[in-house]
Amino acid sequence: AQSVAQPEDQVNVAEGNPLTVKCTYSVSGNPYLFWYVQYPNRGLQFLLKYITGDNLVKGSYGFEAEFNKSQTSFHLKKPSALVSDSALYFCAVRDDNYGQNFVFGPGTRLSALP
Amino acid sequence: DVKVTQSSRYLVKRTGEKVFLECVQDMDHENMFWYRQDPGLGLRLIYFSYDVKMKEKGDIPEGYSVSREKKERFSLILESASTNQTSMYLCASSSRYTEAFFGQGTRLTVV
């Protein structure tokens, strides 16, 4: 079975500092990995994905993530946080051995403080 | 601009009512999904569909049914709404190698 863990419910960061939101996954086959952001009372917005190729993936709004197969991790990073980055972040995985479903982590709330 | 559109942003229904949540996508995606989102529980899959007239149960299908008569439309049905179905409902669509594209969500309150 496939699963996603986001070990931190809440991450606080000062504006201008680098931010990291952690994600680890478990799949039986090859993982497709995704990050989404959600603002209050809105749907999820796609940030970036890893399907194959370069382990460092760059996405929207200056975010990037690094796929680490040995550690089964896909941490989201940004060099310099903005107050407007404050939101709920979800990591998701899809394992082609289990069809086309996406499994989401529980979410991490990021607060970027001025 | 690709779009997944949910029919309502906010909905208030009475206990026992039959409720329809509609979702339409314009990307010709074969896969469509219904999730519910509750604080602390993340997104839980209710039903998904990988083709017209096909449906599969997700993790929490009890109390729900779905309909997919056309490729672009996926409906979620609450046969007899209950207060424990008060939640945020999210529709999404995808193709084999794409990410999931989400609608704006429907916040349903059952009173």
XYZ file of C-alpha atoms in Angstrom:
225
model
C 0.000 0.000 0.000
C 1.077 3.574 -0.533
C 1.264 6.152 2.238
C 2.572 9.642 2.917
C 3.792 11.128 6.184
C 4.294 14.780 7.008
C 5.906 14.650 10.440
C 5.250 18.282 11.381
C 1.742 19.635 11.934
C 3.067 23.195 12.055
C 6.203 24.932 10.808
C 7.080 28.480 11.831
C 9.645 30.519 9.941
C 10.701 34.145 9.938
C 10.188 36.080 6.726
C 13.372 36.020 4.697
C 14.638 32.780 6.220
C 14.749 29.485 4.301
C 11.842 27.137 4.842
C 11.534 23.350 4.699
C 8.368 21.269 4.866
C 9.077 17.565 5.258
C 7.496 14.618 3.474
C 8.280 10.923 3.470
C 6.473 8.263 1.471
C 6.034 4.543 1.122
C 5.247 2.812 -2.166
C 5.886 -0.608 -3.661
C 6.653 0.624 -7.166
C 8.022 3.829 -8.628
C 6.646 6.951 -6.941
C 5.131 9.968 -8.572
C 5.367 12.762 -5.979
C 3.515 16.056 -5.722
C 3.263 19.149 -3.539
C 0.145 21.280 -3.201
C -0.706 24.449 -1.283
C -4.111 25.397 0.108
C -5.282 28.833 1.196
C -8.324 29.189 3.501
C -11.609 27.973 2.007
C -9.998 27.206 -1.331
C -9.121 24.112 -3.323
C -5.590 22.769 -3.598
C -3.127 24.504 -5.908
C -0.383 22.486 -7.563
C 3.210 23.548 -6.777
C 5.492 20.932 -8.299
C 5.949 17.260 -9.113
C 8.574 14.581 -9.494
C 7.903 11.926 -12.123
C 11.363 10.980 -13.319
C 14.702 12.601 -14.115
C 16.544 15.216 -12.079
C 16.104 14.750 -8.341
C 15.811 18.512 -7.759
C 12.496 19.804 -8.988
C 11.643 23.479 -9.307
C 8.081 24.689 -9.157
C 5.812 27.673 -8.768
C 6.428 30.736 -6.555
C 10.112 29.901 -5.963
C 9.487 26.515 -4.346
C 11.624 23.477 -5.016
C 11.778 19.909 -3.734
C 14.400 17.186 -3.691
C 13.574 13.570 -4.369
C 15.702 11.248 -2.219
C 15.069 7.627 -3.076
C 17.246 6.112 -0.351
C 15.496 8.133 2.355
C 12.084 7.939 0.625
C 11.709 11.661 1.126
C 10.481 14.593 -0.937
C 10.986 17.714 1.196
C 9.656 21.068 0.008
C 12.016 24.031 0.251
C 12.199 27.734 -0.451
C 15.335 29.878 -0.012
C 13.533 32.912 1.417
C 10.072 32.756 2.979
C 7.380 35.373 2.434
C 4.490 36.152 4.778
C 2.205 35.255 1.859
C 3.606 31.700 1.899
C 1.589 31.083 5.070
C -0.828 28.292 4.137
C -1.509 24.565 4.414
C 0.843 22.332 2.415
C 0.093 18.807 1.262
C 2.452 16.174 -0.075
C 0.939 13.448 -2.285
C 2.131 10.245 -3.909
C 0.892 8.059 -6.694
C 2.138 4.529 -7.211
C 1.426 3.034 -10.592
C 1.291 -0.400 -9.010
C -1.943 0.786 -7.394
C -3.546 2.553 -10.309
C -4.229 6.233 -10.735
C -5.103 7.269 -7.184
C -3.361 9.992 -5.253
C -2.665 9.505 -1.552
C -2.239 12.703 0.441
C -0.374 13.404 3.630
C -2.172 15.029 6.566
C -0.863 18.477 5.733
C 1.569 20.902 7.365
C 0.563 24.420 8.317
C 3.271 26.924 7.509
C 3.363 30.261 9.296
C 5.820 32.808 7.945
C 6.068 35.666 10.391
C 7.227 39.221 9.626
C -6.616 27.890 -18.618
C -7.514 24.408 -17.390
C -10.427 24.169 -15.045
C -12.259 21.976 -12.607
C -15.508 23.612 -11.574
C -17.664 22.637 -8.636
C -21.274 23.732 -8.748
C -21.405 25.433 -5.333
C -18.909 27.068 -2.975
C -21.190 26.928 0.057
C -24.209 24.735 0.680
C -26.532 24.343 3.662
C -28.845 21.318 3.721
C -31.174 19.725 6.230
C -30.701 16.277 7.744
C -32.287 13.614 5.549
C -32.176 15.647 2.343
C -30.713 14.183 -0.847
C -27.723 16.312 -1.873
C -26.017 16.532 -5.246
C -22.515 17.943 -5.652
C -21.542 18.475 -9.256
C -18.070 18.675 -10.755
C -17.091 19.464 -14.345
C -13.624 19.415 -15.939
C -12.593 20.750 -19.321
C -9.281 18.916 -19.760
C -10.575 15.631 -21.231
C -9.137 13.779 -18.227
C -10.068 10.151 -17.788
C -9.704 10.169 -13.987
C -11.943 12.060 -11.582
C -12.004 12.017 -7.785
C -14.087 13.127 -4.835
C -12.359 13.843 -1.515
C -13.576 15.200 1.758
C -11.339 17.321 3.930
C -11.689 17.612 7.686
C -9.352 19.357 10.142
C -6.570 17.057 11.278
C -7.603 14.273 8.903
C -6.245 15.622 5.627
C -7.901 14.559 2.374
C -9.802 11.290 2.346
C -10.879 9.657 -0.893
C -14.602 8.966 -1.160
C -14.920 7.653 -4.731
C -13.001 7.844 -7.945
C -13.713 7.110 -11.576
C -11.235 6.206 -14.312
C -13.705 6.158 -17.178
C -17.267 7.003 -18.072
C -19.770 4.889 -16.113
C -16.903 3.376 -14.089
C -16.509 3.980 -10.372
C -14.420 2.640 -7.543
C -14.849 3.032 -3.803
C -12.247 4.986 -1.956
C -11.471 4.956 1.741
C -14.787 6.332 3.053
C -17.636 5.548 0.601
C -20.334 4.893 3.212
C -23.278 7.253 2.865
C -22.210 8.422 -0.602
C -22.746 7.404 -4.197
C -21.438 8.799 -7.483
C -22.428 9.119 -11.099
C -20.326 9.591 -14.215
C -22.515 9.594 -17.304
C -20.208 11.863 -19.306
C -16.430 12.089 -19.301
C -16.359 15.692 -18.133
C -18.843 15.392 -15.259
C -18.575 13.540 -11.937
C -21.365 13.886 -9.405
C -21.299 13.056 -5.713
C -24.622 12.133 -4.106
C -25.485 12.105 -0.438
C -28.575 9.898 -0.384
C -29.734 11.091 3.048
C -27.561 13.838 4.455
C -26.438 13.576 8.058
C -24.660 16.051 10.315
C -21.460 13.983 10.251
C -21.242 14.708 6.532
C -20.654 18.380 7.238
C -17.286 18.932 5.590
C -15.300 20.483 2.761
C -15.706 18.456 -0.440
C -13.027 18.616 -3.124
C -13.292 17.354 -6.678
C -10.201 16.656 -8.792
C -9.306 15.295 -12.197
C -6.133 13.926 -13.732
C -4.667 12.085 -16.652
C -2.187 9.218 -16.413
C 0.976 11.295 -16.091
C -0.388 14.570 -14.796
C -0.943 15.980 -11.370
C -4.446 16.207 -9.945
C -6.269 19.433 -10.760
C -8.659 20.566 -8.049
C -11.870 22.510 -7.997
C -12.408 25.362 -5.572
C -14.182 23.144 -3.038
C -17.728 22.993 -1.659
C -18.231 23.660 2.028
C -21.314 21.658 2.972
C -23.129 22.198 6.243
C -25.858 19.753 7.243
C -28.202 21.073 9.939
